[in-house]
Amino acid sequence: MSSTVLVTGPTGKVGRRLIPLLVRRGVTIRAAGRTPVQARTGIDPVRFDWADESTYETARKGVDAMYLVPGAVPQPEHADHVRALLAGASDAGVGRIVLLSVYGLDHAPSEDPLRRIELAVESSGVPYTIVRPGAFMQNFSDGLRWFESLAEGIRERDEIVHPGGDGLVSYVSAEDIAAVVAVALTEDGHDGRAYAPLGPEPLTLTQVAGHISWVTGRRIRYVEADRASTRDALLAAGASPAAAEHNSELHSYAFSSGMFGALNDDILTVTGRPPVSFGEFAVSAAGAWRR
Ligand SMILES: NC(=O)c1ccc[n+]([C@@H]2O[C@H](COP(=O)([O-])OP(=O)(O)OC[C@H]3O[C@@H](n4cnc5c(N)ncnc54)[C@H](OP(=O)(O)O)[C@@H]3O)[C@@H](O)[C@H]2O)c1
C-alpha cells in the first residue's frame, strides 16, 4: 500500500527536490505550504501556515510520515508550532518524522530556538530522524531568505556579499540533502538516528567566488558582510529584533569559525553516492548567474 508523507516547505530548496524523489519511490505527497504547488498524480497540495493552527488538521490528516521544515528564520515560537502540529500524531498513526535542522545543533543549549524544535520532535512519541546539514550550495543560486540577493549580486554586480571572511565551509548540495531525507522517510533503520549532510571539500568564500568565476567567465569577488548588515538582512526577512540579533551573531560565527568546514561520510553512508562537489554544482547552476 502506498504511504502518504506530509512535506512541509514544499517550495523550499530541499522540499522541491525531495518531492520528485518521493514520487519515484511511489509515495503520495501532501504538499503543505503557503505558496501552492501544482497538483499532479501523487501530489496533493494543501494550504498550510505554521503561524495559523487552523491549517494543521488538513495537513496532517491520514499521513504516515512527516518531513518538517519550520519557518525560514528561526523564531522562539517555532517549537510551539511543531509541538502543536505533532500533538496526537503518534495515536493518529504517524510512524516517522524527519526534521530538517542545522549542523551542530546537537551541541546547542536546550533554550536555543532551533534546539527547542528538535526537542519538540524528540518528545513527540513518534520515531524520528534529525537531518542537520551544513550550509547549502544553493544559497548562491536559488536565493537564501536572509541573503535573497546572493544570486542577484553575482549576476548583476559580480560580487558575493556574505559574512564569513576566510572561514572554511563544506557547502552541501540540497540535492544530496533531499536524497538523505527521502531514504530516512521511506526506508527502515533510520529511527533515532541523526545525519549531518556535508559537502566533500571545505572552501573559503574566495574559493567559492573562484568556482563561480570559472563557470561564468567573469571575475566574481567576495566581499565580507559585517554583523550589522547580517542583522539588517534578517530583520528585512521578517525576524524579530531579538531573533535577528541572536542569529546574526550565530551566522557570522558559523561561517567564520570553520565549524561548517567539517567532513564526514553521512551522504555516502545513507544514499550510497558521494556528495556533489561545488564545481559540479556550479556547472549545473550557471544559468542563475547569467546576465
Ligand atoms: N540555507 C542553508 O544554508 C541552511 C543550512 C542548514 C540548515 N538550513 C535549514 O533549512 C531550513 C530551510 O529549508 P529550505 O532551504 O529547504 O527552505 P527555504 O528555501 O528556506 O524555504 C522555506 C520553505 O518554508 C516555507 N515556509 C516559510 N514560512 C512558512 C510558514 N509560515 N508556513 C508554512 N510554510 C512556510 C516556504 O514556503 P512559502 O514561503 O511559500 O510559504 C518554503 O517552502 C531552515 O530551517 C534552515 O534552518 C538551511
Short mmCIF file of C-alpha atoms and ligand atoms in Angstrom, two decimals:
data_model
loop_
_atom_site.label_atom_id
_atom_site.label_comp_id
_atom_site.label_asym_id
_atom_site.label_seq_id
_atom_site.Cartn_x
_atom_site.Cartn_y
_atom_site.Cartn_z
CA MET A 1 0.00 0.00 0.00
CA SER A 2 1.31 3.46 -0.87
CA SER A 3 2.11 5.64 2.12
CA THR A 4 1.32 9.34 2.40
CA VAL A 5 4.03 11.76 3.50
CA LEU A 6 3.43 15.30 4.68
CA VAL A 7 6.04 17.56 3.06
CA THR A 8 6.29 21.00 4.65
CA GLY A 9 8.35 23.68 2.90
CA PRO A 10 7.46 22.07 -0.47
CA THR A 11 8.70 25.12 -2.41
CA GLY A 12 11.93 25.32 -0.40
CA LYS A 13 15.40 24.39 -1.58
CA VAL A 14 15.18 20.89 -0.11
CA GLY A 15 11.40 20.35 -0.34
CA ARG A 16 11.14 20.95 -4.08
CA ARG A 17 13.99 18.48 -4.70
CA LEU A 18 12.55 15.95 -2.24
CA ILE A 19 9.11 15.74 -3.91
CA PRO A 20 10.26 14.09 -7.18
CA LEU A 21 12.44 11.64 -5.22
CA LEU A 22 9.44 10.58 -3.12
CA VAL A 23 7.16 10.35 -6.18
CA ARG A 24 9.72 7.97 -7.73
CA ARG A 25 9.53 5.87 -4.57
CA GLY A 26 5.75 5.50 -5.03
CA VAL A 27 4.83 7.76 -2.12
CA THR A 28 1.76 10.03 -2.12
CA ILE A 29 2.72 13.56 -1.06
CA ARG A 30 0.70 16.01 0.98
CA ALA A 31 2.50 19.22 -0.08
CA ALA A 32 1.74 21.72 2.70
CA GLY A 33 2.74 25.35 2.30
CA ARG A 34 1.59 28.94 1.92
CA THR A 35 2.51 29.05 -1.77
CA PRO A 36 0.55 26.34 -3.61
CA VAL A 37 2.47 23.73 -5.60
CA GLN A 38 0.85 22.24 -8.69
CA ALA A 39 -1.44 19.26 -8.09
CA ARG A 40 -0.29 16.19 -10.06
CA THR A 41 -0.74 12.46 -9.75
CA GLY A 42 0.68 11.57 -6.35
CA ILE A 43 0.86 15.20 -5.16
CA ASP A 44 -1.93 16.64 -3.03
CA PRO A 45 -1.31 20.35 -2.28
CA VAL A 46 -2.90 21.87 0.85
CA ARG A 47 -2.69 25.37 2.31
CA PHE A 48 -0.54 25.32 5.42
CA ASP A 49 0.86 28.13 7.52
CA TRP A 50 2.90 27.40 10.63
CA ALA A 51 1.52 30.66 12.10
CA ASP A 52 -2.11 29.53 11.64
CA GLU A 53 -3.05 26.42 13.65
CA SER A 54 -6.39 26.17 11.84
CA THR A 55 -4.43 24.87 8.80
CA TYR A 56 -2.79 22.00 10.72
CA GLU A 57 -5.60 19.40 10.64
CA THR A 58 -5.94 19.28 6.83
CA ALA A 59 -2.18 18.96 6.53
CA ARG A 60 -1.67 16.09 8.98
CA LYS A 61 -4.89 14.07 8.49
CA GLY A 62 -4.12 10.48 7.47
CA VAL A 63 -0.39 10.90 6.86
CA ASP A 64 2.03 8.05 7.65
CA ALA A 65 5.18 10.16 7.85
CA MET A 66 6.20 13.83 8.04
CA TYR A 67 9.06 15.93 6.67
CA LEU A 68 9.27 19.04 8.82
CA VAL A 69 10.86 22.38 7.96
CA PRO A 70 9.96 25.08 10.46
CA GLY A 71 9.82 28.67 9.12
CA ALA A 72 12.82 30.12 7.26
CA VAL A 73 14.24 32.37 10.04
CA PRO A 74 14.35 30.68 13.49
CA GLN A 75 11.92 32.26 15.96
CA PRO A 76 11.15 31.25 19.58
CA GLU A 77 7.54 30.30 18.74
CA HIS A 78 8.53 27.69 16.11
CA ALA A 79 8.99 24.94 18.72
CA ASP A 80 5.43 25.61 19.97
CA HIS A 81 4.13 25.32 16.39
CA VAL A 82 5.91 21.99 15.93
CA ARG A 83 4.58 20.71 19.28
CA ALA A 84 1.03 21.73 18.29
CA LEU A 85 1.30 20.03 14.86
CA LEU A 86 2.58 16.84 16.49
CA ALA A 87 0.02 16.69 19.32
CA GLY A 88 -1.70 13.31 18.94
CA ALA A 89 0.45 12.37 15.93
CA SER A 90 1.56 9.08 17.45
CA ASP A 91 -2.05 8.00 18.22
CA ALA A 92 -3.12 9.14 14.74
CA GLY A 93 -0.70 6.62 13.20
CA VAL A 94 2.19 8.84 12.13
CA GLY A 95 5.05 6.36 12.11
CA ARG A 96 8.04 8.50 11.18
CA ILE A 97 9.24 12.13 11.28
CA VAL A 98 12.26 13.58 9.51
CA LEU A 99 13.21 17.04 10.78
CA LEU A 100 15.45 19.38 8.80
CA SER A 101 17.66 21.13 11.33
CA VAL A 102 21.10 22.75 11.22
CA TYR A 103 24.64 21.37 11.53
CA GLY A 104 25.93 21.45 15.12
CA LEU A 105 22.54 21.92 16.78
CA ASP A 106 23.07 18.78 18.88
CA HIS A 107 25.60 20.85 20.88
CA ALA A 108 23.31 23.90 21.29
CA PRO A 109 21.80 24.78 24.69
CA SER A 110 18.26 23.49 25.23
CA GLU A 111 16.85 27.06 25.15
CA ASP A 112 18.18 27.71 21.61
CA PRO A 113 15.11 28.24 19.35
CA LEU A 114 16.28 25.58 16.85
CA ARG A 115 17.32 23.08 19.51
CA ARG A 116 13.88 23.55 21.11
CA ILE A 117 12.35 22.41 17.81
CA GLU A 118 14.50 19.27 17.87
CA LEU A 119 13.42 18.61 21.47
CA ALA A 120 9.74 19.04 20.48
CA VAL A 121 10.20 16.34 17.82
CA GLU A 122 12.18 14.08 20.16
CA SER A 123 9.39 14.22 22.79
CA SER A 124 6.54 13.67 20.30
CA GLY A 125 6.41 9.91 20.81
CA VAL A 126 6.86 9.35 17.05
CA PRO A 127 10.06 7.67 15.75
CA TYR A 128 12.22 10.41 14.25
CA THR A 129 15.38 11.15 12.28
CA ILE A 130 17.12 14.52 12.52
CA VAL A 131 18.98 15.79 9.45
CA ARG A 132 21.44 18.58 10.31
CA PRO A 133 23.07 19.82 7.10
CA GLY A 134 25.83 22.36 6.75
CA ALA A 135 25.46 25.45 4.54
CA PHE A 136 23.69 24.87 1.22
CA MET A 137 25.38 25.34 -2.17
CA GLN A 138 22.00 26.53 -3.47
CA ASN A 139 22.18 29.64 -1.25
CA PHE A 140 24.29 31.01 -4.11
CA SER A 141 21.80 30.14 -6.86
CA ASP A 142 18.25 29.71 -5.54
CA GLY A 143 18.17 32.58 -3.06
CA LEU A 144 18.50 32.41 0.69
CA ARG A 145 15.80 34.17 2.67
CA TRP A 146 18.40 36.04 4.74
CA PHE A 147 20.57 36.91 1.74
CA GLU A 148 18.00 36.90 -1.05
CA SER A 149 20.40 38.96 -3.12
CA LEU A 150 23.29 36.43 -3.30
CA ALA A 151 22.44 35.18 -6.80
CA GLU A 152 21.39 38.69 -7.84
CA GLY A 153 24.67 40.15 -6.51
CA ILE A 154 26.65 37.62 -8.54
CA ARG A 155 24.53 38.19 -11.66
CA GLU A 156 24.39 41.97 -11.55
CA ARG A 157 27.46 43.15 -9.63
CA ASP A 158 29.89 40.19 -9.90
CA GLU A 159 30.12 40.01 -6.12
CA ILE A 160 29.23 37.73 -3.21
CA VAL A 161 28.39 39.72 -0.08
CA HIS A 162 28.23 37.37 2.91
CA PRO A 163 29.67 37.02 6.43
CA GLY A 164 32.48 34.53 6.92
CA GLY A 165 35.83 36.04 5.96
CA ASP A 166 38.34 33.22 5.44
CA GLY A 167 36.26 30.63 7.31
CA LEU A 168 36.10 27.18 5.72
CA VAL A 169 32.66 25.77 4.87
CA SER A 170 31.86 22.33 3.39
CA TYR A 171 28.94 23.55 1.26
CA VAL A 172 26.44 20.76 0.61
CA SER A 173 24.00 20.37 -2.27
CA ALA A 174 20.27 20.48 -1.47
CA GLU A 175 20.01 17.55 -3.92
CA ASP A 176 22.11 15.43 -1.56
CA ILE A 177 20.16 16.61 1.49
CA ALA A 178 16.88 15.72 -0.24
CA ALA A 179 18.29 12.28 -1.08
CA VAL A 180 19.18 11.65 2.59
CA VAL A 181 15.69 12.80 3.68
CA ALA A 182 13.99 10.58 1.07
CA VAL A 183 15.84 7.50 2.34
CA ALA A 184 15.12 8.31 6.00
CA LEU A 185 11.41 8.83 5.22
CA THR A 186 10.90 5.64 3.24
CA GLU A 187 13.41 3.01 4.41
CA ASP A 188 13.78 1.21 7.73
CA GLY A 189 16.77 1.56 10.01
CA HIS A 190 16.94 5.34 10.47
CA ASP A 191 14.76 5.84 13.56
CA GLY A 192 16.55 7.68 16.35
CA ARG A 193 19.47 8.50 14.03
CA ALA A 194 20.89 11.92 13.22
CA TYR A 195 22.71 12.71 9.97
CA ALA A 196 24.83 15.73 9.13
CA PRO A 197 24.99 16.04 5.33
CA LEU A 198 28.15 17.97 4.39
CA GLY A 199 29.82 18.63 1.07
CA PRO A 200 33.09 16.92 0.06
CA GLU A 201 35.53 19.86 0.41
CA PRO A 202 35.91 22.79 2.81
CA LEU A 203 36.06 26.06 0.85
CA THR A 204 36.50 29.73 1.71
CA LEU A 205 34.11 32.21 0.13
CA THR A 206 37.01 33.43 -2.02
CA GLN A 207 37.35 29.87 -3.39
CA VAL A 208 33.58 29.76 -3.95
CA ALA A 209 33.91 33.01 -5.93
CA GLY A 210 36.70 31.31 -7.93
CA HIS A 211 34.42 28.39 -8.92
CA ILE A 212 31.64 30.76 -9.96
CA SER A 213 34.14 32.94 -11.87
CA TRP A 214 35.25 29.86 -13.80
CA VAL A 215 31.75 28.86 -14.93
CA THR A 216 30.55 32.41 -15.64
CA GLY A 217 33.75 33.56 -17.35
CA ARG A 218 33.61 36.76 -15.26
CA ARG A 219 35.70 37.77 -12.23
CA ILE A 220 33.41 37.32 -9.19
CA ARG A 221 34.79 38.81 -5.95
CA TYR A 222 33.96 38.04 -2.35
CA VAL A 223 33.01 40.97 -0.08
CA GLU A 224 32.76 40.27 3.65
CA ALA A 225 29.42 41.35 5.22
CA ASP A 226 29.66 42.68 8.77
CA ARG A 227 27.36 41.68 11.60
CA ALA A 228 25.17 44.79 11.35
CA SER A 229 24.31 44.14 7.70
CA THR A 230 23.64 40.47 8.51
CA ARG A 231 21.26 41.59 11.27
CA ASP A 232 19.53 44.05 8.90
CA ALA A 233 19.06 41.29 6.29
CA LEU A 234 17.44 39.11 8.95
CA LEU A 235 15.15 41.94 10.04
CA ALA A 236 14.17 42.52 6.40
CA ALA A 237 13.41 38.76 6.14
CA GLY A 238 10.89 39.09 8.98
CA ALA A 239 12.90 38.10 12.07
CA SER A 240 12.05 39.83 15.35
CA PRO A 241 14.79 42.23 16.60
CA ALA A 242 15.86 39.68 19.27
CA ALA A 243 15.98 36.79 16.75
CA ALA A 244 17.88 38.97 14.23
CA GLU A 245 20.46 39.91 16.87
CA HIS A 246 20.90 36.31 18.06
CA ASN A 247 21.04 34.79 14.57
CA SER A 248 23.38 37.39 13.07
CA GLU A 249 25.89 36.52 15.78
CA LEU A 250 25.45 32.78 15.27
CA HIS A 251 25.50 33.05 11.49
CA SER A 252 28.67 35.16 11.41
CA TYR A 253 30.34 32.77 13.88
CA ALA A 254 29.27 29.62 12.00
CA PHE A 255 30.76 30.86 8.71
CA SER A 256 33.95 32.44 10.06
CA SER A 257 34.96 29.89 12.73
CA GLY A 258 35.37 26.86 10.46
CA MET A 259 32.64 24.92 12.34
CA PHE A 260 30.85 24.40 8.98
CA GLY A 261 34.11 23.14 7.45
CA ALA A 262 33.91 19.60 8.86
CA LEU A 263 33.82 16.46 6.70
CA ASN A 264 32.01 13.15 7.18
CA ASP A 265 30.59 10.17 5.23
CA ASP A 266 26.90 10.66 6.05
CA ILE A 267 25.71 11.27 2.47
CA LEU A 268 27.64 8.28 1.13
CA THR A 269 26.50 6.07 4.01
CA VAL A 270 22.81 6.90 3.68
CA THR A 271 22.43 7.27 -0.12
CA GLY A 272 25.29 5.10 -1.43
CA ARG A 273 26.55 8.07 -3.51
CA PRO A 274 29.37 10.52 -2.77
CA PRO A 275 28.31 14.16 -2.26
CA VAL A 276 28.20 16.60 -5.18
CA SER A 277 31.25 18.90 -5.33
CA PHE A 278 30.98 22.69 -5.54
CA GLY A 279 32.46 22.57 -9.02
CA GLU A 280 29.75 20.16 -10.22
CA PHE A 281 27.07 22.28 -8.58
CA ALA A 282 28.44 25.48 -10.16
CA VAL A 283 28.27 23.98 -13.65
CA SER A 284 24.64 22.90 -13.13
CA ALA A 285 23.64 26.26 -11.58
CA ALA A 286 25.36 28.52 -14.15
CA GLY A 287 22.02 29.77 -15.52
CA ALA A 288 21.30 31.54 -12.20
CA TRP A 289 24.32 33.83 -12.71
CA ARG A 290 23.92 34.55 -16.42
CA ARG A 291 23.15 38.18 -17.26
N1 LIG B 1 20.24 27.51 3.73
C1 LIG B 1 21.18 26.92 4.45
O1 LIG B 1 22.40 27.06 4.20
C2 LIG B 1 20.78 26.01 5.59
C3 LIG B 1 21.76 25.27 6.25
C4 LIG B 1 21.40 24.37 7.26
C5 LIG B 1 20.06 24.26 7.60
N2 LIG B 1 19.11 25.00 6.96
C6 LIG B 1 17.72 24.89 7.38
O2 LIG B 1 16.92 24.60 6.27
C7 LIG B 1 15.60 25.10 6.51
C8 LIG B 1 15.09 25.75 5.26
O3 LIG B 1 14.91 24.72 4.30
P1 LIG B 1 14.89 25.06 2.76
O4 LIG B 1 16.16 25.79 2.43
O5 LIG B 1 14.53 23.83 2.05
O6 LIG B 1 13.70 26.08 2.66
P2 LIG B 1 13.73 27.56 2.08
O7 LIG B 1 14.27 27.51 0.69
O8 LIG B 1 14.35 28.48 3.09
O9 LIG B 1 12.18 27.83 2.02
C9 LIG B 1 11.39 27.80 3.19
C10 LIG B 1 10.17 26.95 2.94
O10 LIG B 1 9.31 27.02 4.09
C11 LIG B 1 8.07 27.58 3.68
N3 LIG B 1 7.59 28.46 4.74
C12 LIG B 1 8.19 29.57 5.22
N4 LIG B 1 7.43 30.12 6.18
C13 LIG B 1 6.33 29.33 6.30
C14 LIG B 1 5.16 29.38 7.10
N5 LIG B 1 4.94 30.37 7.99
N6 LIG B 1 4.24 28.41 6.97
C15 LIG B 1 4.42 27.41 6.07
N7 LIG B 1 5.50 27.30 5.26
C16 LIG B 1 6.43 28.27 5.38
C17 LIG B 1 8.36 28.33 2.40
O11 LIG B 1 7.22 28.43 1.59
P3 LIG B 1 6.34 29.75 1.45
O12 LIG B 1 7.19 30.93 1.84
O13 LIG B 1 5.94 29.73 0.05
O14 LIG B 1 5.21 29.51 2.39
C18 LIG B 1 9.37 27.40 1.74
O15 LIG B 1 8.74 26.31 1.12
C19 LIG B 1 15.69 26.08 7.69
O16 LIG B 1 15.06 25.50 8.81
C20 LIG B 1 17.18 26.23 7.91
O17 LIG B 1 17.48 26.40 9.28
C21 LIG B 1 19.43 25.86 5.96
#
